[in-house]
Coordinates of C-alpha atoms and ligand atoms in Angstrom, one line a residue:
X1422 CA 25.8 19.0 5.3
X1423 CA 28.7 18.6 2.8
X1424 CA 28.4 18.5 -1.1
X1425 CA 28.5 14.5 -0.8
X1426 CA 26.0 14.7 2.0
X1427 CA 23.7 16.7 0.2
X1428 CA 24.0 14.8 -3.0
X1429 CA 22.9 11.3 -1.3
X1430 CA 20.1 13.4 1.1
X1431 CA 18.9 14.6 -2.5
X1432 CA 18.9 10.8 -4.3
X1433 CA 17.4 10.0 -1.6
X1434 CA 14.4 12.1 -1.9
X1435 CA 14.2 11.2 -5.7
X1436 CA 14.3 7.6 -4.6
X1437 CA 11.0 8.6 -2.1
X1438 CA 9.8 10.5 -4.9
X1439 CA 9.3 7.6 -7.4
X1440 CA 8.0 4.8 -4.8
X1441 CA 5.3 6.8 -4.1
X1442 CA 4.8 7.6 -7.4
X1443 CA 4.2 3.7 -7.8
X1444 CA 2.1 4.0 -4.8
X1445 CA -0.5 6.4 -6.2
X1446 CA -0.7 4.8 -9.3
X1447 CA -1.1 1.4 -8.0
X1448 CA -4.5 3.4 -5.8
X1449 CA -5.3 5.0 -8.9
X1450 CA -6.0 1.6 -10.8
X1451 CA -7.5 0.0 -7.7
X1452 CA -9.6 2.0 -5.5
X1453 CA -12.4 1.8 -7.5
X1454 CA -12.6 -1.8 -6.9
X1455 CA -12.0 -1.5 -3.1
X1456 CA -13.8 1.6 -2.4
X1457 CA -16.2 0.4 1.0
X1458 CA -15.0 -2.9 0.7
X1459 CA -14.3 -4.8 4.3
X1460 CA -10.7 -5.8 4.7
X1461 CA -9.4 -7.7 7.9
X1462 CA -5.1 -7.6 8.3
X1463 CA -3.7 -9.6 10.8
X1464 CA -0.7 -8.3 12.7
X1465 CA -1.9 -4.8 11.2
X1466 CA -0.3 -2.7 14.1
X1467 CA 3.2 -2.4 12.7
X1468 CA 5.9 -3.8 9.7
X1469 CA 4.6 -5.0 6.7
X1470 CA 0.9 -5.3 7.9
X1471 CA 0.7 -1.6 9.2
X1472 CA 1.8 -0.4 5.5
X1473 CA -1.0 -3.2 4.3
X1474 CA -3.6 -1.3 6.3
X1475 CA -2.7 1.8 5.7
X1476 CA -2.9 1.3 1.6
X1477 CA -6.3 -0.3 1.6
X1478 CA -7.2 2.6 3.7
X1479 CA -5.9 4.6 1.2
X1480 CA -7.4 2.6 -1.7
X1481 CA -11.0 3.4 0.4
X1482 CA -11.7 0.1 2.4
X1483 CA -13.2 0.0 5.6
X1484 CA -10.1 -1.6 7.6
X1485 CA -9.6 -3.8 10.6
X1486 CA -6.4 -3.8 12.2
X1487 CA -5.7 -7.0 14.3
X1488 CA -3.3 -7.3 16.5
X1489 CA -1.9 -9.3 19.8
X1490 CA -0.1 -5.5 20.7
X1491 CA -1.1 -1.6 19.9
X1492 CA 2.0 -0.1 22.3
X1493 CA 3.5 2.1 19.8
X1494 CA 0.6 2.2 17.3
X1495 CA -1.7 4.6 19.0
X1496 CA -1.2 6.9 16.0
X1497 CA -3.0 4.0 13.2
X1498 CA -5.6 3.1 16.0
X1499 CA -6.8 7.0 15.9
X1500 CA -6.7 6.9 12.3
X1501 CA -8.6 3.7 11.7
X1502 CA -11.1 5.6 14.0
X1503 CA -11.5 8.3 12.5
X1504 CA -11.8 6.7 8.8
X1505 CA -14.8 4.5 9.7
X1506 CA -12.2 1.2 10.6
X1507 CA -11.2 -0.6 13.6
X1508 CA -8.6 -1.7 15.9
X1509 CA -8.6 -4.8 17.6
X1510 CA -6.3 -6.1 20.1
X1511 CA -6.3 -10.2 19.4
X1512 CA -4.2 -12.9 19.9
X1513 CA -4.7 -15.0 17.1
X1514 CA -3.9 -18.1 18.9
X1515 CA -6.7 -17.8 21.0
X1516 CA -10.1 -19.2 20.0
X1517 CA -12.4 -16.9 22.6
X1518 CA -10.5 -13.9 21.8
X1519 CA -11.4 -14.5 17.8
X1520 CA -14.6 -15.5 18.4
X1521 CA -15.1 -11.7 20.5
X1522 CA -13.5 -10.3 17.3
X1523 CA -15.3 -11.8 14.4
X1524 CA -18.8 -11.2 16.5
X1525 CA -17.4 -7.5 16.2
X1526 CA -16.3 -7.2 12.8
X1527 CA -19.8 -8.7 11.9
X1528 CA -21.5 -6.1 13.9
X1529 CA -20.0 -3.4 12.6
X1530 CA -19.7 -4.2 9.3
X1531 CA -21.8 -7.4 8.4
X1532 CA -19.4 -8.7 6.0
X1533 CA -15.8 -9.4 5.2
X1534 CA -14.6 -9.0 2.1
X1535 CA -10.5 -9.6 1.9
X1536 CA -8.4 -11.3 4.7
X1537 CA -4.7 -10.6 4.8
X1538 CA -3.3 -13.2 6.7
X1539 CA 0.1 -11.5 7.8
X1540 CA 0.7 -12.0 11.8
X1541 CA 3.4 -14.1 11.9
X1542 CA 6.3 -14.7 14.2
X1543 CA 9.4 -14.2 12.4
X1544 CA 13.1 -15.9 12.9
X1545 CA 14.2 -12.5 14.3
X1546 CA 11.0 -12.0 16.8
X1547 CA 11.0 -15.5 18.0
X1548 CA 14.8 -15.7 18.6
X1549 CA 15.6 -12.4 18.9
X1550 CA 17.8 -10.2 17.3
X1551 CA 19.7 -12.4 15.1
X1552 CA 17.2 -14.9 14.1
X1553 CA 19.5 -17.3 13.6
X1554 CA 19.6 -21.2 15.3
X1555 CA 20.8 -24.0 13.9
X1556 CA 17.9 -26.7 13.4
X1557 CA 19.6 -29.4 16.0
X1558 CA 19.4 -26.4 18.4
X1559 CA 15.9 -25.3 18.5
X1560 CA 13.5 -27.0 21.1
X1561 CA 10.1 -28.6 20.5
X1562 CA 8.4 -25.5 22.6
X1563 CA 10.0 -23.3 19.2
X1564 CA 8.5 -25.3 17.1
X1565 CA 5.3 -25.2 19.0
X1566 CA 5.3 -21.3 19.0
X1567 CA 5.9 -20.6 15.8
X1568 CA 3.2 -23.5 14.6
X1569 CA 0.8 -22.2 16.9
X1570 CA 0.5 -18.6 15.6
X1571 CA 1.9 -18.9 11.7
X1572 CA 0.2 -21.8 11.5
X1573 CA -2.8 -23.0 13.3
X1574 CA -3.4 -19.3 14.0
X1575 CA -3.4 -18.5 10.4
X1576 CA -5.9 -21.4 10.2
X1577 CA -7.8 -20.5 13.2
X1578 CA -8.3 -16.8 11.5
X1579 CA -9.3 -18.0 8.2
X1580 CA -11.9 -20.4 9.5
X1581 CA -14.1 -17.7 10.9
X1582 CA -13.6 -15.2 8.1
X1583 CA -14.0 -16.9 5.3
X1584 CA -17.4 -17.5 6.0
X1585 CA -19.2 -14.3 5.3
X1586 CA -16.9 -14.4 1.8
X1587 CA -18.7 -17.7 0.9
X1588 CA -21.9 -17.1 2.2
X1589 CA -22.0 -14.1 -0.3
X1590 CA -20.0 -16.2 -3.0
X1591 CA -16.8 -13.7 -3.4
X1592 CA -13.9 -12.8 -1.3
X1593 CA -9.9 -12.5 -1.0
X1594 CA -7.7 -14.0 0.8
X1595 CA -4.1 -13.3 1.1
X1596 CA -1.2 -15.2 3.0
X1597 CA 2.0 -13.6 3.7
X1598 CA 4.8 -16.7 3.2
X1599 CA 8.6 -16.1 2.4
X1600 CA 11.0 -16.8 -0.5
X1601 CA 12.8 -19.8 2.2
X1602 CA 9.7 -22.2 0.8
X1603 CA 10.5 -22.0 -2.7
X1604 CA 12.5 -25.1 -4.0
X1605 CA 14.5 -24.4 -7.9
X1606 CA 15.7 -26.7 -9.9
X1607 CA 19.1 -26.4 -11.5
X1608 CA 19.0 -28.5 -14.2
X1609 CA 19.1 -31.6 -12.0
X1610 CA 17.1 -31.9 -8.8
X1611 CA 15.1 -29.2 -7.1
X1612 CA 17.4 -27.3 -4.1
X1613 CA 15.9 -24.6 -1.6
X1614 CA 16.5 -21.4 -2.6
X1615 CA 18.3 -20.2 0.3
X1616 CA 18.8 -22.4 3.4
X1617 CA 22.0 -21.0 4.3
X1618 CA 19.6 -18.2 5.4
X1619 CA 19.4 -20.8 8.8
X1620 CA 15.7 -20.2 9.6
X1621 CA 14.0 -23.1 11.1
X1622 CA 11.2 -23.2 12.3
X1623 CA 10.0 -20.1 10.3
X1624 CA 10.3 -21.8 6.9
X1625 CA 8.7 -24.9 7.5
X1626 CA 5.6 -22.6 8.6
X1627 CA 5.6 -20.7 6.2
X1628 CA 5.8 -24.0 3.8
X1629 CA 3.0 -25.2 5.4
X1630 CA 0.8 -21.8 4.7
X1631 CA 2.2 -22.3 1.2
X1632 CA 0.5 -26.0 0.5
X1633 CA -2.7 -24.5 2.7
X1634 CA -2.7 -21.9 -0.1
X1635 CA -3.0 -23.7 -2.7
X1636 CA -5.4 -26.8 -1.3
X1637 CA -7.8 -24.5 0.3
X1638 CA -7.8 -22.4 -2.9
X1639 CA -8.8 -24.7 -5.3
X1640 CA -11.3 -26.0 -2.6
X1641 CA -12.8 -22.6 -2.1
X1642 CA -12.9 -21.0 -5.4
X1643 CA -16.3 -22.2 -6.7
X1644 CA -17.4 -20.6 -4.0
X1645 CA -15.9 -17.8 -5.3
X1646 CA -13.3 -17.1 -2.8
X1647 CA -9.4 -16.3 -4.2
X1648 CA -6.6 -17.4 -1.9
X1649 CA -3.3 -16.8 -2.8
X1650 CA -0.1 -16.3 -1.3
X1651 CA 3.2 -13.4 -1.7
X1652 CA 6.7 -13.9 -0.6
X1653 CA 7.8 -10.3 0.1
X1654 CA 11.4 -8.9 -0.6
X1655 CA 13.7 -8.6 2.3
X1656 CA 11.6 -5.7 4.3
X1657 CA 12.9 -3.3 6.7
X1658 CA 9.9 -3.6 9.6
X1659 CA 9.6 -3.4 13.1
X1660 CA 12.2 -5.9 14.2
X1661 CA 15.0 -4.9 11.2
X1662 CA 17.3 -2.3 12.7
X1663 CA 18.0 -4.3 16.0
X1664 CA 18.7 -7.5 13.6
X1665 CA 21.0 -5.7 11.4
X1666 CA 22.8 -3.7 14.6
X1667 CA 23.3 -7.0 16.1
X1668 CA 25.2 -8.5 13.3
X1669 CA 27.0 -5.3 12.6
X1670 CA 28.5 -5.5 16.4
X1671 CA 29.9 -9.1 15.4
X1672 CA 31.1 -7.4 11.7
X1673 CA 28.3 -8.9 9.4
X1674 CA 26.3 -6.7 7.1
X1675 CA 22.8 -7.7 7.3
X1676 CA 22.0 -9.0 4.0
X1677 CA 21.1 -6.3 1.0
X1678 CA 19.9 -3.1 1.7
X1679 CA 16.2 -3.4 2.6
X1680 CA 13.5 -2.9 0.6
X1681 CA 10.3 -0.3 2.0
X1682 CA 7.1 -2.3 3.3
X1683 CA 5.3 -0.4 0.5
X1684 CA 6.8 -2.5 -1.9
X1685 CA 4.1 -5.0 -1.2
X1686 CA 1.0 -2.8 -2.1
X1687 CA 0.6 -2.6 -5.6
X1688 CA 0.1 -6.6 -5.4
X1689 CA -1.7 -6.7 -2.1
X1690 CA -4.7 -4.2 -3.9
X1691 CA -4.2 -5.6 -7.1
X1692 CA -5.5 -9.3 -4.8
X1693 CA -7.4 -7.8 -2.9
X1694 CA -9.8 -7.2 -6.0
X1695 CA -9.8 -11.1 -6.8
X1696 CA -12.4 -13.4 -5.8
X1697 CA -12.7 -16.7 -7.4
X1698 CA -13.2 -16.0 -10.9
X1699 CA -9.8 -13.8 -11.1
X1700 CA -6.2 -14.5 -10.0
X1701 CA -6.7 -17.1 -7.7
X1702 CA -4.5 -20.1 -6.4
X1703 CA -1.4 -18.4 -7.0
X1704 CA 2.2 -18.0 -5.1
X1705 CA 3.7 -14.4 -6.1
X1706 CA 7.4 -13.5 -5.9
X1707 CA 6.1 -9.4 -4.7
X1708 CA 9.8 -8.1 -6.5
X1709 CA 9.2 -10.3 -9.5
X1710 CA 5.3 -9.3 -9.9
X1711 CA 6.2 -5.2 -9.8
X1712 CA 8.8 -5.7 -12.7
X1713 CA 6.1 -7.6 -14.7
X1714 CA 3.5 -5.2 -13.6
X1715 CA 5.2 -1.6 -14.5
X1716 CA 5.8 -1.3 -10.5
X1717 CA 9.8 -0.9 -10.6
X1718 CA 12.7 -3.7 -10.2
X1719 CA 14.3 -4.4 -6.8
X1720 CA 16.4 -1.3 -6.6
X1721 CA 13.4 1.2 -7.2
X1722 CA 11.7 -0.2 -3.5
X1723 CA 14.7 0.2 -1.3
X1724 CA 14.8 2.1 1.4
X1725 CA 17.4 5.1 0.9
X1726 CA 16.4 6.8 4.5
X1727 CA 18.0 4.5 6.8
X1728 CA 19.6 5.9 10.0
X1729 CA 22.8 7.2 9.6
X1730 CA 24.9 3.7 11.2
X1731 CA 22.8 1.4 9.2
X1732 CA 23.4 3.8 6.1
X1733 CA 26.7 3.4 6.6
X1734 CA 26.5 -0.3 6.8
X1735 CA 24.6 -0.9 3.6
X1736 CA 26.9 1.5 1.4
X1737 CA 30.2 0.2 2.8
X1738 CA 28.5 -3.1 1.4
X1739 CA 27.2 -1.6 -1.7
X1740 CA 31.1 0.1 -2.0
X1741 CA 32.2 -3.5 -2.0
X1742 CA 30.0 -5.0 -4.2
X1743 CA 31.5 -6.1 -7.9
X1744 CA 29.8 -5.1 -10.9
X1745 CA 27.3 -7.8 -12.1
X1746 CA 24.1 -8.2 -14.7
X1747 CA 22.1 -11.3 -15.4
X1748 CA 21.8 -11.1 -19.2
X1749 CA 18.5 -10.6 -20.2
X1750 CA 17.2 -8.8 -17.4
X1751 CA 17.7 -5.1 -15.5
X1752 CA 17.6 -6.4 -12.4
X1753 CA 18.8 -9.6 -10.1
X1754 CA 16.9 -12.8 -9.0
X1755 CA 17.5 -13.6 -5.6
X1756 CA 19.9 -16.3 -6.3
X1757 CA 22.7 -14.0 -8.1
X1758 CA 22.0 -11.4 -5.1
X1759 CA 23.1 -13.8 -2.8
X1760 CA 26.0 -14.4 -4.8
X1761 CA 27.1 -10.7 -4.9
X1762 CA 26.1 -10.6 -1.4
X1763 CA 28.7 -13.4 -0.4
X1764 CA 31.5 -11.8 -2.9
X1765 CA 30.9 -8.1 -1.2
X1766 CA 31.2 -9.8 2.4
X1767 CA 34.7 -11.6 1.4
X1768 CA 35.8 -8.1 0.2
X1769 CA 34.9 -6.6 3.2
X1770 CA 36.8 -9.4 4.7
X1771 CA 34.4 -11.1 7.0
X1772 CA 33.9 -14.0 4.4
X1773 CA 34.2 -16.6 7.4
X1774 CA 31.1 -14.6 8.7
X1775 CA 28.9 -13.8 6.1
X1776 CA 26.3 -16.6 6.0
X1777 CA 24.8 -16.2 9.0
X1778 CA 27.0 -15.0 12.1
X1779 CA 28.2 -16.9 15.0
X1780 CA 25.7 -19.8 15.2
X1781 CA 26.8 -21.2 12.0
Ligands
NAD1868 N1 10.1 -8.4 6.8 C1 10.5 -9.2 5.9 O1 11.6 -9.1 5.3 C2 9.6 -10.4 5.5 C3 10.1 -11.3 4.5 C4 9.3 -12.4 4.2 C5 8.0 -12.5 4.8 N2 7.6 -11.7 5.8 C6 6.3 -11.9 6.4 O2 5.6 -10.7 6.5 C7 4.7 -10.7 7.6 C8 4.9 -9.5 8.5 O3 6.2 -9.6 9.0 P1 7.0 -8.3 9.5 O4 8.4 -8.4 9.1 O5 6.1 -7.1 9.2 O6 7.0 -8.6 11.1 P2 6.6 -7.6 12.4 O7 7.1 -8.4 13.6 O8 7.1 -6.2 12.2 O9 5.0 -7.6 12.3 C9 4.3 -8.8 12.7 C10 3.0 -8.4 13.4 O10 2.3 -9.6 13.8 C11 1.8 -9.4 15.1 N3 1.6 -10.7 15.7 C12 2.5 -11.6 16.1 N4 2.0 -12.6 16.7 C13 0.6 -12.4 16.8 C14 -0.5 -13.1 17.3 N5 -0.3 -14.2 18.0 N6 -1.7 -12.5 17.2 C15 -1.9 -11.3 16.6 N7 -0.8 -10.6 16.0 C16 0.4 -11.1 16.1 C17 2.9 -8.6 15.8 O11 2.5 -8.0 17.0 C18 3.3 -7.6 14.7 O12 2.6 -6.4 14.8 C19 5.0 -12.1 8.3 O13 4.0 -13.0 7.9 C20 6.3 -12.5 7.8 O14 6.5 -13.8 7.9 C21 8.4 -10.6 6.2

């Protein structure tokens, strides 16, 4: 390796070095709160849900993995095994099959105590790799798929086990939404944060979860059930690298670097420990809640260990990037990254490109 390699290789390994730092720390503060405790994750098998299970593992829970698929995952099954958890292979849209499940989670455990509601179909699984069709081009069967698993699935999944959580008059839930949902206001009306992001029917599931958040919440918390909702940063998980090899093929960097799926678990333990006297009712920005917890800004998550082509893709971006900082604050809202995203894009030429490839 040459003096340049071996200067990024070690940056890199700092980088690594401090995330899980942040990691430990965040198990140090809540482990004793989650120590035995049940925990259900949906889609728990891989991306953002695998790194879910394997924290509250970590943190001492007794964790069950659900999942529709376990091919490549064989590793996590054994080690939910052998740490007194379980892996179950369910299709959340199907009412038998989570039925069989619940009646095992309650036999084996004989409680719940936190539900991560994370399965989801994303833009990029549902119309893969890009992700991207134009509203006027998606079919009713789309919209059908993705409502059927993000949301009725979602709903299907909480209505069997919330029930051991109010029987015993304390529980968590958490729903994994997205940024899309959030409208901002500009000093005149409110505008969506992003829709040049062209993800339909995704966002209006997720919008959905994010009103079922906050309605079942308030309905739920006297009986001392928290629900609550986080809107992860842009996450490199199972689907990323074929999304962001597809756009570099028509000359479109994928967005920002991405951020690592552990990004998420300093919030997702500090929830876990709610129930309906604490945090409860609430809609987290995950990047926004670590700077205000002590858990790093954007740039201290991302993921410095990419494959060498997508390495290359994200610094030629990076190389391109001007100079910018939001007064007030060491690190950038999503808004003025998408601005810096755009200008780094036109730089690198492809300005007629950059929002969102060749469906636009
Ligand atoms: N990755 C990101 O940048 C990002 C950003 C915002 C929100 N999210 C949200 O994070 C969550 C996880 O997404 P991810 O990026 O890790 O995706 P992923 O595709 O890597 O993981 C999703 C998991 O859900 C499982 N799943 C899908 N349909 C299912 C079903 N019917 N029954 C059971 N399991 C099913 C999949 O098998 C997979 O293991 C989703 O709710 C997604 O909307 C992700």
């Amino acid at each position: 390796m040459d003096e340049v390699g071996n200067a990024e290789n070690s940056s890199a390994v700092a980088v690594r070095a401090r995330q899980n730092q942040m990691v430990e720390r965040a198990l140090r503060e809540w482990q004793g709160e989650l120590e035995g405790r049940v925990a259900v994750v949906t889609g728990g098998a891989r991306g953002i849900g695998r790194s879910i299970s394997e924290g509250l593992m970590r943190a001492g829970a007794k964790v069950v993995a659900a999942d529709k698929s376990w091919d490549g995952a064989e590793d996590l099954r054994k080690q939910l095994e052998a740490e007194q958890g379980l892996a179950v292979e369910v299709d959340i849209t199907d009412d038998s099959q989570l039925d069989a499940a619940f009646a095992a989670v309650m036999d084996r455990f004989g409680t719940v105590d936190v539900l991560i509601n994370n399965a989801a179909l994303v833009s990029e699984t549902l119309f893969y790799p890009t992700g991207h069709r134009n509203t006027l081009d998606t079919t009713d069967q789309d919209w059908e798929a993705m409502f059927g698993v993000n949301v009725f699935g979602t709903l299907k999944v909480i209505r069997r086990f919330i029930q051991p959580m109010r029987e015993r008059g304390r529980g968590s839930i958490i729903n994994v939404v997205s940024s899309g949902v959030l409208p901002v206001a500009a000093g005149g009306g409110y505008h969506g944060l992003r829709p040049w992001t062209v993800e339909m029917p995704y966002q209006a599931t997720k919008a959905a979860v994010t009103a079922l958040t906050f309605y079942l919440g308030e309905e739920v918390r006297s009986d001392g059930v928290a629900v609550n909702a986080i809107m992860p940063g842009h996450t490199r998980t199972s689907w990323f690298d074929a999304t962001a090899r597809a756009f570099n093929e028509i000359g479109v960097v994928y967005f920002m670097r991405p951020a690592i799926a552990e990004h998420l678990l300093p919030i997702t333990l500090f929830l876990s420990a709610q129930d309906g006297r604490g945090a409860a009712g609430r809609l987290y920005y995950v990047p926004e809640w670590n700077y205000d917890h002590g858990y790093g800004d954007y740039a201290a998550w991302l993921d410095h260990e990419l494959p060498s082509d997508m390495e290359e893709m994200y610094s030629r971006l990076e190389a391109a990037m001007p100079k910018y900082e939001r007064a007030g604050v060491p690190h950038l809202p999503f808004d003025a990254q998408g601005a810096l995203y755009a200008a780094a894009m036109a730089n690198l030429g492809s300005q007629e490109n950059w929002a969102g490839g060749p469906t636009q």
